[in-house]
Amino acid sequence: MFFYIFEFVKDQIKKELAKLIRSFNRKGWSPATSTNYSFRISEEPNTIVVSRSGIDKAYFTKDDFIEVNRKGEALPAFESQRPSAETLIHCSIYDLFPQAQFVLHSHSVYPVLWSMKLQEQIIFQGYEVQKGFDGQKSHLDEVCIPILENSQNMVEFSTWMENRSAEFTNHCFLIKGHGTYAWGKTLFEAKRHLETLDYLCELEWKRNFESK
Amino acid sequence: MFFYIFEFVKDQIKKELAKLIRSFNRKGWSPATSTNYSFRISEEPNTIVVSRSGIDKAYFTKDDFIEVNRKGEALPAFESQRPSAETLIHCSIYDLFPQAQFVLHSHSVYPVLWSMKLQEQIIFQGYEVQKGFDGQKSHLDEVCIPILENSQNMVEFSTWMENRSAEFTNHCFLIKGHGTYAWGKTLFEAKRHLETLDYLCELEWKRNFESK
Amino acid sequence: MFFYIFEFVKDQIKKELAKLIRSFNRKGWSPATSTNYSFRISEEPNTIVVSRSGIDKAYFTKDDFIEVNRKGEALPAFESQRPSAETLIHCSIYDLFPQAQFVLHSHSVYPVLWSMKLQEQIIFQGYEVQKGFDGQKSHLDEVCIPILENSQNMVEFSTWMENRSAEFTNHCFLIKGHGTYAWGKTLFEAKRHLETLDYLCELEWKRNFESK
Amino acid sequence: MFFYIFEFVKDQIKKELAKLIRSFNRKGWSPATSTNYSFRISEEPNTIVVSRSGIDKAYFTKDDFIEVNRKGEALPAFESQRPSAETLIHCSIYDLFPQAQFVLHSHSVYPVLWSMKLQEQIIFQGYEVQKGFDGQKSHLDEVCIPILENSQNMVEFSTWMENRSAEFTNHCFLIKGHGTYAWGKTLFEAKRHLETLDYLCELEWKRNFESK
């Protein structure tokens, strides 16, 4: 009985997330099959539902998710399909931030541009939209978002995440030459964090470089 | 009887405004649950219909409006819901400009960029589209749009609006690092004012900074 | 009998053009109720079907056209409605270029930016898409598009058009701080001319100013 | 019997490709009737299905394809229609790369901008999305994409392609002042190659020129 409820809930979430993934794709946030997405439900704390590898996000549907354990290994029912190479990043986020229920990823251009220009972090100050990050209360405060090196070795990358996890106070980070990750307690919140970061990166880029 | 007519009219307006809000969102004008919108109908001069706080504008519907009094306090029927934090800005606009029936807000990037670059106002001259502001007759005239400081204190901000209300001759203003407000006698006119301001800010930004 | 055929044909064209007008609006080519559009059918050489004044192009429908004579005056059946202020520009184009059947107008940003930067004309050379202008055969040729001063006096403006009509060999022109006009023997061709001009202005702007 | 299967398969592919062509058009990748597209099916190795000349890609349908032989000449059933002028480019790609089954073309602005700025090739390094090109495994590698001169003489251009075919290791190239071509073993792969190239050109342009 409980099983059917969980399955129904998961199915509804998959539909909603798939729709959001396609809308991000229309904005150009996931070119060339890039990006990946996941969620978990509190009733199944050891299961992560994550997008399959190599799917064109313009056509992503609820059937393009598979289930993995907390180490990123496909559960038996999904063994024939390959999880995204970056599944371990999702696992690390859920390990480091127990409240996170959704993890979103984007390759939108302005965060990537900043990631190539700066080293350790990007700082925003003076923008109303900073309040889009949970915990931020005023445009007057400084908001710091960490930038991590890119790596093709996901174990190495997970170690870097762990080492810098104290800096992840705004529920997102950038990866150099790669993109952004953002998470939240709900899909609504994770989306807000991702959009906040993208918007601030665009404003700050145009403000700094176009108007000089 | 009259009551039902008012309710029907309000419902139609809510639908139309909600549709417009979603279309602004598709343009990137309301990232991360930002922005808010309102209207009033002349039969109920003390009631303002305003968007609820924290709604993702991609999914905004007619049911996401609540009613407040002229001080921005939720009417009894809506007490369980929170009006947008910026509701007082809407109230001030209706107080200062009795003809205003619709108030729109945007976080589109070019006005925000200008607001960070300039101090008191932005001036446009030479553009045909300036005529989009009610009262403007020729591209040869100078059009001045005031820029206000941002504040998290809405009472303080309302005082600033009052002090500078004589400058609001073009039915809109900018808030530093925040966005734009525009209003009109109709939704049609308020939309035209908002689009005029956004378009002129984009043209002027690219003209001044990209081509130097 | 013939009357009904003409009416049916006009109705079909109105639908098709209205659909195109809404699609241009989605690209941001007609902010704030700006722009206007017209066509004529060869069976009624003295009648021009033109968009009404002040319509929001996001919602433009086939019923937003009215009919005027070659002097831009509303025909009796349409006397209660106001033609666009720029109707005389359409009339002049049809007078100067008897083959023109469709006239399109746009406020897209890159042509406007160029119009503020240059004086008499803009020249393109080296782009494959130049062949989008009827008569152009190679990217190696120079393509010159005239830029006219803007005026609120349509009679004055029409004289300027007449004086420079020999330069209109590419079926389009720019107006300073205002926008573009393009025309064609068919709607298909007029659209191609308008898109060619817009695209070349964007490429040339970014090539010249962003990369220096 | 086999004939009907081939026809059915081709019809399905035409529908899918036509849909993709319209979606590229919405991104602005095919202004003014530009660009062309083709595929072939392994059962008919001597037949290429290619877009007709001069179609507005906003309205492209499955009926806008015609069939040509490996020399680009229309097959008897299609003799009344004109293949795209650039059909020979498609033929050359199929000759040079026997695995290619789909060829896509784009006029998106950033590749064209780069093609006007650089001479022989464009090099990307440091971007995660480089892995979108089949064979690329790491962001640390250098990816070189050749740039060819533009020509109105397709025989001449085909010779240039042949001479430089050893450089086409990433399944795409740029043409100066013109656009990009990309191909793949499947439509999925060809699309991924085209999007990868477009995205990298945009990032690299903004990184190099906007932020200096």
PDB file of N, CA and C in Angstrom, chain D residues 100 183 203:
ATOM      1  N   ALA D 100      28.268   9.426 -41.724  1.00  0.00           N
ATOM      2  CA  ALA D 100      27.290  10.514 -41.538  1.00  0.00           C
ATOM      3  C   ALA D 100      25.939  10.141 -42.146  1.00  0.00           C
ATOM      4  N   TRP D 183      27.397  17.267 -38.632  1.00  0.00           N
ATOM      5  CA  TRP D 183      26.772  16.022 -39.051  1.00  0.00           C
ATOM      6  C   TRP D 183      26.912  14.960 -37.964  1.00  0.00           C
ATOM      7  N   LEU D 203      30.052  31.340 -25.827  1.00  0.00           N
ATOM      8  CA  LEU D 203      30.856  31.492 -24.609  1.00  0.00           C
ATOM      9  C   LEU D 203      32.192  32.166 -24.931  1.00  0.00           C
TER      10      LEU D 203
END
